[in-house]
XYZ file of C-alpha atoms in Angstrom:
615
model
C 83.693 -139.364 -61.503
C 84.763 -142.650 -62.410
C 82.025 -145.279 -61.332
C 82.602 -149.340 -60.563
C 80.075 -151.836 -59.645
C 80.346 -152.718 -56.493
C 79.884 -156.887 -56.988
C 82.214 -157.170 -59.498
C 84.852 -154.791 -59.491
C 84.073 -153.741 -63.047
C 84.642 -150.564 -64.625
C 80.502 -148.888 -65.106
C 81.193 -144.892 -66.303
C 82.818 -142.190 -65.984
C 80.504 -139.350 -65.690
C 83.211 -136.478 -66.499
C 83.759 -137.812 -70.248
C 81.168 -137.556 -72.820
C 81.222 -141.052 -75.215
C 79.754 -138.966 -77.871
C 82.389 -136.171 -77.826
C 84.648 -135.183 -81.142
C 84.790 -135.158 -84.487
C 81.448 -137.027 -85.912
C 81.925 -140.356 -88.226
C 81.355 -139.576 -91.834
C 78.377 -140.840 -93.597
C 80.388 -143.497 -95.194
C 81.837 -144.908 -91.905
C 78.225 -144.954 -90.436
C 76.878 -146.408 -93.369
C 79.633 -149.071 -93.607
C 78.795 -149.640 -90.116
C 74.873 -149.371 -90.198
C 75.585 -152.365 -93.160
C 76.633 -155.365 -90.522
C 73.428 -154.462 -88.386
C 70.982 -157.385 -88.266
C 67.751 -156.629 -86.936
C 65.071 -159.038 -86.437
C 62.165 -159.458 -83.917
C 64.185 -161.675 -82.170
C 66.681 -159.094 -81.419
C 69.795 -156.556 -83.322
C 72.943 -157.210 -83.115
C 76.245 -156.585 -84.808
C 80.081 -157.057 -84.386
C 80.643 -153.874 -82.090
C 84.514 -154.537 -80.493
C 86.193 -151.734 -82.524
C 89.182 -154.065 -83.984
C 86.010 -156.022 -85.955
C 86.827 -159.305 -84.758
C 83.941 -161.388 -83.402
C 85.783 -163.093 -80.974
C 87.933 -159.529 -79.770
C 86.996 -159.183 -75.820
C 87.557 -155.522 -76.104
C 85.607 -153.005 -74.534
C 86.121 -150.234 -76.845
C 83.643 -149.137 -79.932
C 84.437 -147.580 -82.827
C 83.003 -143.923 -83.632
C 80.869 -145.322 -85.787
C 79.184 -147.884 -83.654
C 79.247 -145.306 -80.785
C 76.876 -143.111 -82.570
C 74.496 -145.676 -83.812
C 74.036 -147.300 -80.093
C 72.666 -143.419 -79.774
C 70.413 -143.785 -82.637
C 68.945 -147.311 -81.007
C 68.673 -145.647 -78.031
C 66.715 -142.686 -79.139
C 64.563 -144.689 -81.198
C 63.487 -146.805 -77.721
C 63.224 -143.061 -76.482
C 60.785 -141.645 -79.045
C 58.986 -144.826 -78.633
C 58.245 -144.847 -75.147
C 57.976 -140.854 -74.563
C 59.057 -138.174 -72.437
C 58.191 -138.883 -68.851
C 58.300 -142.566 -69.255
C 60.972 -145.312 -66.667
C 63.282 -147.454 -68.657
C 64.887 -150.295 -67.027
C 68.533 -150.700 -68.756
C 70.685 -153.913 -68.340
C 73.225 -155.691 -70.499
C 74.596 -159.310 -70.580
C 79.060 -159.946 -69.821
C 80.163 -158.946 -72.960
C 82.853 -156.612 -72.241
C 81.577 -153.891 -74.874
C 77.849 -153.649 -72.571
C 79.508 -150.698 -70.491
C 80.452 -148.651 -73.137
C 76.904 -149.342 -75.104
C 74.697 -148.383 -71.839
C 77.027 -145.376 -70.916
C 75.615 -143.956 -74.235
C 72.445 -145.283 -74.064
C 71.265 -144.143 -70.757
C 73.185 -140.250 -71.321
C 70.425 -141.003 -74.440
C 67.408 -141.593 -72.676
C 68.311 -138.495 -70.179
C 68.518 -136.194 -72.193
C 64.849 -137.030 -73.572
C 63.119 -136.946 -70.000
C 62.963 -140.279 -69.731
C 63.828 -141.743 -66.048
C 66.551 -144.551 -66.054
C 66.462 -147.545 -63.826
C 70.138 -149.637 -64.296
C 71.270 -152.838 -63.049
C 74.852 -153.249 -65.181
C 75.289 -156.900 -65.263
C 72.026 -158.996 -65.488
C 70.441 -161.892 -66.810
C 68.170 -161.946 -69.442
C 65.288 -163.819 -66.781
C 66.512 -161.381 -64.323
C 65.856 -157.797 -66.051
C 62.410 -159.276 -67.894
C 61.476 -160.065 -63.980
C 62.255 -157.069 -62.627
C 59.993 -155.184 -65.557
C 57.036 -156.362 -64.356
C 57.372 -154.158 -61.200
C 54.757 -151.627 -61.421
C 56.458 -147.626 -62.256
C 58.551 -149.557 -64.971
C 57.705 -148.607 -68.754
C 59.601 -151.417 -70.973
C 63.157 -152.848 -70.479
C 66.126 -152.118 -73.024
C 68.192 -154.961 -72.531
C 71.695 -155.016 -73.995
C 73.186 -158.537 -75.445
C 73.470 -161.048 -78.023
C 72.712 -163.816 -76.612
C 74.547 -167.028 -77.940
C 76.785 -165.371 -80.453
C 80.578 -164.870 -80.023
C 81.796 -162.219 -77.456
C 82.906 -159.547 -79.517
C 79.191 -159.090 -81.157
C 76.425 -157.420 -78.657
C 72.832 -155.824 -79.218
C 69.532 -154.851 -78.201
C 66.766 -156.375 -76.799
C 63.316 -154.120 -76.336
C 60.394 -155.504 -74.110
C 57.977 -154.349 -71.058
C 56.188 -156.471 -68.604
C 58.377 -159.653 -68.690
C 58.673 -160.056 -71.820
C 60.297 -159.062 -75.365
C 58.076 -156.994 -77.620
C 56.290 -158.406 -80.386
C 57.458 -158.070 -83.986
C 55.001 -155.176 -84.558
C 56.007 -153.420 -81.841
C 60.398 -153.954 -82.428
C 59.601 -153.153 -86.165
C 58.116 -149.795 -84.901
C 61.084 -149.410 -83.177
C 63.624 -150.218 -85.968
C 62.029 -147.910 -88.467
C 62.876 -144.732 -86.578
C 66.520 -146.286 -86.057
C 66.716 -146.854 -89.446
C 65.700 -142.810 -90.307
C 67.723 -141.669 -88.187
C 70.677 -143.372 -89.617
C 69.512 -142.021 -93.157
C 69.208 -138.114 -91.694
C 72.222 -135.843 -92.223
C 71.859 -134.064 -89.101
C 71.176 -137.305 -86.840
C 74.698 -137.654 -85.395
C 74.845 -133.799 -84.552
C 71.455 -133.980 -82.853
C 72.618 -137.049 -80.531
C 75.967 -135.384 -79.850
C 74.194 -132.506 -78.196
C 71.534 -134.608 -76.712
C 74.844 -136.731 -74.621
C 76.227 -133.098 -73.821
C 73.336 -131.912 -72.492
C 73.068 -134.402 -69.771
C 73.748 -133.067 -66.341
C 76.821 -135.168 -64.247
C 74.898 -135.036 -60.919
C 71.701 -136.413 -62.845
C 73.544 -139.378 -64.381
C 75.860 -139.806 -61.277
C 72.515 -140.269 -59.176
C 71.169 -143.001 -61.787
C 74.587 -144.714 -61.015
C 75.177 -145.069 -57.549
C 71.075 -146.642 -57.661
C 72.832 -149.606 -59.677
C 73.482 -151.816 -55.977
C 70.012 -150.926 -54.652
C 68.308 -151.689 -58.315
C 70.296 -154.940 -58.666
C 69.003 -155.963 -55.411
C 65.581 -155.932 -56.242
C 65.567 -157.146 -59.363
C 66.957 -160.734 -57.846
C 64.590 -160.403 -55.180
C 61.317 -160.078 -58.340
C 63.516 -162.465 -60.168
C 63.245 -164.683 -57.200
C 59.663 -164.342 -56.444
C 59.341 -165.062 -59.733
C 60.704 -168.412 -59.978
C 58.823 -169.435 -57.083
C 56.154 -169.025 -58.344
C 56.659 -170.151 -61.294
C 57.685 -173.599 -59.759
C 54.551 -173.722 -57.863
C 51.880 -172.515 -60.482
C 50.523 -170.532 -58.061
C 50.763 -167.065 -56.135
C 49.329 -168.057 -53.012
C 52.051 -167.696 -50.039
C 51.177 -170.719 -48.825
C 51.127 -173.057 -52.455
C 54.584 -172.002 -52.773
C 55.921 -172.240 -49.159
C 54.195 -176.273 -49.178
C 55.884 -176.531 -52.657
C 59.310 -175.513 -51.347
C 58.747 -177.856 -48.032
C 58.022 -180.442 -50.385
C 61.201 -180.148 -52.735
C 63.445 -180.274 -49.927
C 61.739 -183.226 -47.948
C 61.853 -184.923 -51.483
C 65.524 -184.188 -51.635
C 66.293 -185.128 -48.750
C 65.487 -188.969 -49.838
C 67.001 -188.878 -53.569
C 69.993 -186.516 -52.987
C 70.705 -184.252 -55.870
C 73.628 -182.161 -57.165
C 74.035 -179.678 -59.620
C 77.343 -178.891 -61.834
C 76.769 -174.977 -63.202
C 79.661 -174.088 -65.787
C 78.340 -170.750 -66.593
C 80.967 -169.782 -68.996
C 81.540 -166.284 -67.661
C 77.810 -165.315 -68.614
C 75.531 -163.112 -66.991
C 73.923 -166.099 -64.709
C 77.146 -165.844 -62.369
C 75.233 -162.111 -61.234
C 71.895 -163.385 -60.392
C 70.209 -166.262 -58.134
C 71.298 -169.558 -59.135
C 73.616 -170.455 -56.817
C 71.487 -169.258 -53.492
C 68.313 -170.239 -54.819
C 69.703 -174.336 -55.468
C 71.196 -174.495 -52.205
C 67.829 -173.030 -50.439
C 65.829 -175.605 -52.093
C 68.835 -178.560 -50.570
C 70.408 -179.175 -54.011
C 74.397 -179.949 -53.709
C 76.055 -177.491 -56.359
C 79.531 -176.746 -58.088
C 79.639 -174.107 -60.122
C 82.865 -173.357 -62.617
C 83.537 -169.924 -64.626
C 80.998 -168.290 -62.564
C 82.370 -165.127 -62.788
C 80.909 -163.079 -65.257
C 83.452 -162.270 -68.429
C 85.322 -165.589 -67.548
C 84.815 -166.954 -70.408
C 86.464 -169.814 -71.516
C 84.948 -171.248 -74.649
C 82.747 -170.418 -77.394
C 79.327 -168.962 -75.912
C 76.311 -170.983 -77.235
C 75.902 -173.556 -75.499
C 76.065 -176.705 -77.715
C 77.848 -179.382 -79.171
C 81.281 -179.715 -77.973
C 80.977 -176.517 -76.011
C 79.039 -178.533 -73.712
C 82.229 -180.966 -73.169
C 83.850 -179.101 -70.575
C 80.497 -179.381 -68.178
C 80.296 -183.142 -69.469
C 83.714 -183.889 -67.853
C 83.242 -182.138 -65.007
C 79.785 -183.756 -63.841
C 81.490 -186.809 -64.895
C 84.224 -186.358 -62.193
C 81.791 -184.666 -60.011
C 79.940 -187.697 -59.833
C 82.497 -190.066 -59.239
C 83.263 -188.330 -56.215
C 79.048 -187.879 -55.268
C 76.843 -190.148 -57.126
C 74.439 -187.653 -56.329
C 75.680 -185.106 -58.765
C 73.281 -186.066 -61.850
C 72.751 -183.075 -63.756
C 74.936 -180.221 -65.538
C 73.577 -177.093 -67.493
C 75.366 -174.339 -69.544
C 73.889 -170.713 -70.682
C 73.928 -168.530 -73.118
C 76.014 -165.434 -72.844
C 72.450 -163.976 -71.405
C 71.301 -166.873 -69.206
C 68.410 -167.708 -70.575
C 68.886 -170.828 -72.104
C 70.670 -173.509 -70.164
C 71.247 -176.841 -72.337
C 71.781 -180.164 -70.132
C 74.358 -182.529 -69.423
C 73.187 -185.513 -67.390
C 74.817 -188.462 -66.001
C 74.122 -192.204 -67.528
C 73.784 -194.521 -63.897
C 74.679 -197.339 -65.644
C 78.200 -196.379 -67.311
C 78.853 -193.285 -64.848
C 79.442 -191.430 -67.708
C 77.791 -188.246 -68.590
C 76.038 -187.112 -72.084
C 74.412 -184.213 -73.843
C 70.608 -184.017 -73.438
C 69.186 -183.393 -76.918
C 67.286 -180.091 -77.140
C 64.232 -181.695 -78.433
C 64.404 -184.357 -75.970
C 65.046 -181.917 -73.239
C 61.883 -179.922 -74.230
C 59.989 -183.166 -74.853
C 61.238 -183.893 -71.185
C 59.642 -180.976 -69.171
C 56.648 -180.804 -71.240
C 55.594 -184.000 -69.833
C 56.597 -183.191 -66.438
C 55.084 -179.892 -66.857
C 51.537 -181.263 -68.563
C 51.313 -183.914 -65.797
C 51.758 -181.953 -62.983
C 49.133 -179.221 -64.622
C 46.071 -182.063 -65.414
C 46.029 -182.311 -61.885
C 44.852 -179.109 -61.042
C 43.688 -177.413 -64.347
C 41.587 -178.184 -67.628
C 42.138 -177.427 -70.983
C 45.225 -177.579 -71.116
C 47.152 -177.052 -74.263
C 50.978 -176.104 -75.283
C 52.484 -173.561 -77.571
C 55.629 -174.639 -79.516
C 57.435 -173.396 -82.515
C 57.292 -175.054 -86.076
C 60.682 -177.212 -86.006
C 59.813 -178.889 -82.565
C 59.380 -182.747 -82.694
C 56.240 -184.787 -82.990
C 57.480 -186.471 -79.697
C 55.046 -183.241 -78.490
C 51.708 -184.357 -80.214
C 52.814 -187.596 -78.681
C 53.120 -186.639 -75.069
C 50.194 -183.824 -75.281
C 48.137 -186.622 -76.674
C 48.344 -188.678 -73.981
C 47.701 -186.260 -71.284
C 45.001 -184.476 -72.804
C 46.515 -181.527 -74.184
C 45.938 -179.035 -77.450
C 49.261 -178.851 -79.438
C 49.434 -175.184 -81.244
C 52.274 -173.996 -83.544
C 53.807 -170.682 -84.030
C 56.391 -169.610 -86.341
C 60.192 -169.740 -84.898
C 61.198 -166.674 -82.681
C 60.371 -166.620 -78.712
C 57.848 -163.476 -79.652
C 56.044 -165.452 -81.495
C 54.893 -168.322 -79.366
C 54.477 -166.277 -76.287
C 51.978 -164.242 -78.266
C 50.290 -167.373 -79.694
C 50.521 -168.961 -75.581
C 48.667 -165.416 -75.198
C 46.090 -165.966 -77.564
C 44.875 -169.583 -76.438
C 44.723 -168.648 -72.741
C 41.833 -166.321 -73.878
C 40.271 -168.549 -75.869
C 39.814 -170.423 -71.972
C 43.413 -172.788 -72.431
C 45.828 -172.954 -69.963
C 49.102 -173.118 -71.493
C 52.005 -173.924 -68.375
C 54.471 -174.429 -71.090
C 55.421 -173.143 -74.139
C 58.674 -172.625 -76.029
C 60.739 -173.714 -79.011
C 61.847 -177.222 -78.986
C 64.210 -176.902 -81.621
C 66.573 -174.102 -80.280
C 67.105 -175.551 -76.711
C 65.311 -174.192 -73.323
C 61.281 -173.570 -72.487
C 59.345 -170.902 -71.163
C 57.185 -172.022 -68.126
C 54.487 -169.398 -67.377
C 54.107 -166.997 -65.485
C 57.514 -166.345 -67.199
C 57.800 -164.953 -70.893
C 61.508 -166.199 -71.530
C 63.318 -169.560 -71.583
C 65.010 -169.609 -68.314
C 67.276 -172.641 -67.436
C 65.958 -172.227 -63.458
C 62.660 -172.936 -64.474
C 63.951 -176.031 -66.455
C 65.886 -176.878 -63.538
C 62.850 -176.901 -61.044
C 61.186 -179.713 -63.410
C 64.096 -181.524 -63.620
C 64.539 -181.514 -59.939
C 61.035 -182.435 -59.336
C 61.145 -185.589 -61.681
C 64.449 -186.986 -60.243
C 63.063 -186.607 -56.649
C 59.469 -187.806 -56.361
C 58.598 -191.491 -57.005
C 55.136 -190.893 -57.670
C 55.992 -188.327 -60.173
C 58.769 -189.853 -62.141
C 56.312 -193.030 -62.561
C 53.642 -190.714 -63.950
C 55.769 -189.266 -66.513
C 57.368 -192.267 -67.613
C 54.654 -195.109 -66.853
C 56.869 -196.964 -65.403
C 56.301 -198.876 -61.719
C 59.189 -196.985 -59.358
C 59.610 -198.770 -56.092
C 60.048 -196.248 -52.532
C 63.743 -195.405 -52.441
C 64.505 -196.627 -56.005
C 66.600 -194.712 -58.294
C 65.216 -191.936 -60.300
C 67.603 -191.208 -63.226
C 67.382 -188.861 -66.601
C 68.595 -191.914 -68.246
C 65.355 -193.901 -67.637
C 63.283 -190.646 -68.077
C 64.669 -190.109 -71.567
C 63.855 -193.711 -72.546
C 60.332 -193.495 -71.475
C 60.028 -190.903 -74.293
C 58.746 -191.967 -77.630
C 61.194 -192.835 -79.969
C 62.364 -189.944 -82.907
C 65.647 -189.200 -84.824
C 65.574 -185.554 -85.093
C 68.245 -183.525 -86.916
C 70.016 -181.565 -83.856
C 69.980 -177.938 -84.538
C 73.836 -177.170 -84.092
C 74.490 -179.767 -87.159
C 76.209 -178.479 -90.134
C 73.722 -180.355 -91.837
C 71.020 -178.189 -90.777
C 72.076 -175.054 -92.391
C 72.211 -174.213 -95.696
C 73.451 -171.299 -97.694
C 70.716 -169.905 -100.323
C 71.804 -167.851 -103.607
C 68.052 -166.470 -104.330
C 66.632 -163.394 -102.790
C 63.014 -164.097 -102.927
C 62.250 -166.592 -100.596
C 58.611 -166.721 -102.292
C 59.946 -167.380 -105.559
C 61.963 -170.502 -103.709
C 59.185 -171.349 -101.667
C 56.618 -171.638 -105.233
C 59.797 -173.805 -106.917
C 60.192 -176.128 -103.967
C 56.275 -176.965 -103.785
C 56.564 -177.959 -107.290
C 59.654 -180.021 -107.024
C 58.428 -181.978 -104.275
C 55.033 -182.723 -105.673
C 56.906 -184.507 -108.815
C 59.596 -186.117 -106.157
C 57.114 -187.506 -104.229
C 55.018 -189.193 -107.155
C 58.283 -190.570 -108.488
C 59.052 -191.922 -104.972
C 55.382 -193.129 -104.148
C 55.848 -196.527 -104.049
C 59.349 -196.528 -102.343
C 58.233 -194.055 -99.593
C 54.933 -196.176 -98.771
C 56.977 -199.691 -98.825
C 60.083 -198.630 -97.026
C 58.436 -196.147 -94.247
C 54.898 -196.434 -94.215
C 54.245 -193.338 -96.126
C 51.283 -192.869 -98.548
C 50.744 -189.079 -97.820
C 51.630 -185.815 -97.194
C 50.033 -182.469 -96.128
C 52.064 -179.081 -96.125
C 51.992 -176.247 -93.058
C 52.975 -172.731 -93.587
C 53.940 -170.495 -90.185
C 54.007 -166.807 -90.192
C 53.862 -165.287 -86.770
C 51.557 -166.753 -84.442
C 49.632 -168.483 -87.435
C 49.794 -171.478 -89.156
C 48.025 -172.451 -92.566
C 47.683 -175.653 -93.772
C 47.893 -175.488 -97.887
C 49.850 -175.476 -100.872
C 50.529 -171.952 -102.645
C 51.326 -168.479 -102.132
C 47.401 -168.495 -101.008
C 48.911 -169.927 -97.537
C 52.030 -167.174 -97.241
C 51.868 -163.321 -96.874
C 54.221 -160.823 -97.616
C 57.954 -161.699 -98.503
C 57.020 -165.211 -97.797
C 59.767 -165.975 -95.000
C 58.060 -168.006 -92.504
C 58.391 -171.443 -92.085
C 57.187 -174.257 -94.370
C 56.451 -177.864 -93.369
C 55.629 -181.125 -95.132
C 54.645 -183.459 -92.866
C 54.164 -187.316 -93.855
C 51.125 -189.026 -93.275
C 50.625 -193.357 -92.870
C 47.843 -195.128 -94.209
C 45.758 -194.074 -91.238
C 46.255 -190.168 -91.876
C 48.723 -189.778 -88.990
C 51.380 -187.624 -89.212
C 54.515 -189.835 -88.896
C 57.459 -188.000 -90.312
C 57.923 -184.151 -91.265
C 60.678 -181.934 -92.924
C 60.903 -177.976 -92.561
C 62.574 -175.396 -93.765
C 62.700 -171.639 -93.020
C 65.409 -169.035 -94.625
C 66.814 -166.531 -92.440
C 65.671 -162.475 -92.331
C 69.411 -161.445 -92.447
C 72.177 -163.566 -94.181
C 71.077 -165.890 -97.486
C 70.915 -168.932 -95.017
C 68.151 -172.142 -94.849
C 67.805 -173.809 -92.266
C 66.000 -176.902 -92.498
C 65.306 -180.011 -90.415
C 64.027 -183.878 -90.680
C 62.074 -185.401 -87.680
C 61.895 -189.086 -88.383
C 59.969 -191.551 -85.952
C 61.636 -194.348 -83.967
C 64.920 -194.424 -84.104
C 66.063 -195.775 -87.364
C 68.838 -192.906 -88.250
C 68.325 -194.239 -91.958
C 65.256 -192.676 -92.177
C 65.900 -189.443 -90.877
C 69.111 -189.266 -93.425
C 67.123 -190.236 -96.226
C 64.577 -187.110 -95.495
C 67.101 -184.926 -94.628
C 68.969 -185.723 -97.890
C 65.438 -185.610 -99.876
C 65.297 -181.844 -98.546
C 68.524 -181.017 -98.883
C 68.215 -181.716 -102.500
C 64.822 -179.879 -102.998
C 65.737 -177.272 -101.260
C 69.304 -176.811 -103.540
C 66.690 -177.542 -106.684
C 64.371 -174.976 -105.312
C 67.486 -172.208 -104.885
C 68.840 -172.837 -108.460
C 65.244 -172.641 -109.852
C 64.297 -169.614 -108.322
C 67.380 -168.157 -109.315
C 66.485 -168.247 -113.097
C 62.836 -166.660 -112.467
């Protein structure tokens, strides 16, 4: 019986053919194939259109990849248990029909009850998992990278499991690929399913996608109003739209054929009075190159920009990942009419201050979890409002576990997130979701007594609240963006330790050689190092201050005469290609500086490489 979803038109499964049926790869082929798999914490993924090619918009696997979606799919089944509710979803790549069509005959055939949406956003599907009777979510997608690539996300209760828990995970993937008998045993496990069992689990998808945007919904709300209470978040609505209502606001959503054009957005802006146009909102219409930077922004610059001209209240534009849950800004400049990129940092740097003012009015101790690479603007902004900054290492996991951990030490952490990749998590949610960055937006651009607050400015009743005055009430940084070529580079040493124990070294002598210059020129007559592994961060020099392989981040920060941290450069290699990426965060705005310490650790890191190379 051949299955189709019933919003989209799209092709689901056919429950009379077996995926799995046939002659079985070799051990080569699935070896050749099992080689392109990266798996990390943050998520696996691989090139899985058949023809290879990242950017192929087939829907087709190879035999090969077929059989090692079962293998990830019985590893989330041995994991969970026999008797256990999975919640399956996937993001609009065009392979994510083929990969669940194996994956849930998987999870059948080991007793374990299957709950699937099709098409969902990332937000949506981590919502939805918090309903009670649902074990953990097996989310298929790869986020920002290029349409023929997809993956696997594993998480439970709203948010992605922690490194522990996905490396669990991954090792019985990994012995199953090594087994000889492995792609016989899933074979039989696919043919064993019964049609009317799967066939039921199908024609759920309509009913299953409707609650999970009504959670996903409730969700947001009250997210937006910190609160539970029916009533908090009804006065917080009533006050959004009477706020609109004087500063008119619109909305340009070019979702780039992702996921977000099957969930809530564009109900849940117009509810709340926001004016919205919405481009490539069908999901699979995609149209340019999926993560959302740079000049893939450019087509929702223009379009705000024109937008605008024809409303002046059109002042905002976002764009998602292939998943939805990023959402980078465009915003319109008052004064030219023209529209630019928001800076992820400065974005971040943005909502945390709307976020941390709004939450000193009703809580204490507040603090904020952030990743390793985000900007100083945060100490900044945290400092003035009374906040506890905390670092965790990069990777989404890690500083929702680390939010976790200072919330029972008494904290209350409303936002956390990674200020370097774009996006923030606002609790009660676990994942970056561009609604929730919406909401603050909205909030700021609507409410005089607000936007003054955040940007200590006097605002006049019925004057103009614009991003561009919000962004310049921000404290001053030049910050390396993260999309820049000269952010990444490509590492010949294997041992990141070994590179890690050369660089200290190097920069020791480099900065006694460069004392004098770096204290007359900037200020700087110190410098302390930080080393991030998980949720932890060390301050010291040595392999004392790093575990293991050594591939978490490292920091120098600069100190001034006072012992404030002024400046900092990082570094942290990658867990699956020989990559570095690395970053310079230079205060005010004197792009001199920030090219002189990006260059500096450009060149130690290089130095570092060719050292560790020889050891």
């Amino acid at each position: 019986m051949v299955v189709t979803d019933s919003r989209t038109g799209f092709f689901i499964a056919d429950t009379t053919v077996d995926p799995l049926q046939g002659l079985l790869p070799t051990n080569q082929e699935l070896q050749q194939s099992f080689s392109s798999f990266i798996i990390s914490a943050s998520g696996w993924r691989k090139v899985f259109a058949a023809s290879k090619h990242e950017e192929d918009r087939t829907e087709a696997l190879d035999r090969a990849d077929s059989f090692l979606v079962a293998f990830a799919a019985l590893a989330m089944a041995r994991h969970l248990g026999a008797g256990t509710t999975v919640l399956v979803g996937l993001d609009a790549r065009p392979t994510g029909a083929s990969i669940a069509d194996i994956s849930n005959r998987i999870f059948l055939s080991n007793g374990i009850a299957v709950r699937y949406l099709f098409i969902a956003a990332a937000p949506e599907i981590m919502a939805y998992s918090n309903r009670e009777g649902i074990d953990a979510f097996f989310y298929i997608s790869a986020s920002h990278n290029p349409i023929g690539h997809n993956g696997f996300k594993f998480g439970r209760k709203g948010g992605v499991f922690t490194g522990q828990e996905t490396a669990s995970v991954s090792s019985v993937f990994k012995s199953l690929v090594e087994k000889a008998d492995s792609c016989e045993l899933v074979q039989q496990m696919s043919h064993s399913v019964k049609q009317q069992d799967y066939e039921q689990v199908l024609h759920a998808i309509a009913q299953e996608k409707e609650q999970a945007m009504l959670a996903y919904e409730n969700l947001v709300l009250r997210t937006a109003a910190d609160s539970r209470d029916e009533e908090a978040i009804g006065a917080m609505l009533a006050t959004i739209k009477h706020s609109i209502e004087k500063h008119p606001l619109g909305i340009v959503g070019e979702l780039n054929g992702s996921a977000r054009g099957e969930t809530i957005d564009r109900t849940f802006l117009s509810a709340l009075g926001v004016r919205t146009l919405f481009l490539n909102d069908r999901p699979r219409q995609v149209v340019h190159p999926i993560v959302p930077e740079g000049e893939n922004l450019e087509l929702c610059r223009t379009e705000l920009e024109k937008a605008f001209a024809a409303d002046p209240a059109y002042q905002l534009g976002y764009v998602p990942d292939n998943d939805g849950d990023r959402g980078n800004i465009v915003y319109i400049q008052q004064s030219t009419g023209r529209a630019h990129i928001l800076g992820a940092q400065e974005l971040f740097a943005l909502v945390a201050s709307v976020e941390l003012t709004l939450a000193r009015a009703k809580h204490h101790n507040l603090a904020i979890a952030i990743n390793g690479p985000t900007s100083l603007i945060i100490e900044s902004i945290a400092t003035r409002l009374g906040a506890v900054v905390a670092r965790a290492e990069v990777g989404e996991a890690n500083v929702v576990q680390l939010a976790d951990q200072l919330r029972d030490k008494g904290y209350t952490v409303r936002l956390l997130g990674e200020g370097s990749n774009g996006g923030n998590i606002t609790h009660p949610s676990k994942v970056r979701d561009p609604l929730n960055t919406l909401v603050s937006l909205i909030k700021l651009l609507t409410s005089e007594t607000l936007f003054a607050e955040v940007t200590n400015q006097d605002v006049s009743p019925g004057a103009s609240l614009s991003v561009e005055n919000a962004v310049a009430s921000l404290p001053k940084r030049t910050i390396t963006e993260g999309f820049s070529l000269e952010a990444i580079m490509r590492i010949k040493s294997a041992s990141h330790l070994k590179l890690k124990t050369a660089y200290e070294k190097l920069f020791a002598a480099d900065f006694s050689v460069r004392a004098q210059e770096l204290r007359e020129r900037f200020g700087i007559v110190a410098w302390r190092e930080e080393q991030l592994e998980g949720t932890v961060c060390r301050t010291g020099v040595g392999e004392d201050f790093r575990t293991g392989a050594g591939r978490g981040g490292l920091k120098i920060l600069f100190l001034n005469q006072d012992g404030e941290a002024t400046d900092f450069i990082w570094m942290r290699g990658s867990g699956t290609e020989p990559v570095f990426r690395i970053l310079a965060d230079a205060i005010g705005d004197d792009q001199a500086r920030h090219d002189y310490l990006l260059a500096w650790q450009r060149s130690l890191v290089e130095r570092a490489d060719a050292e560790a190379c020889l050891l």
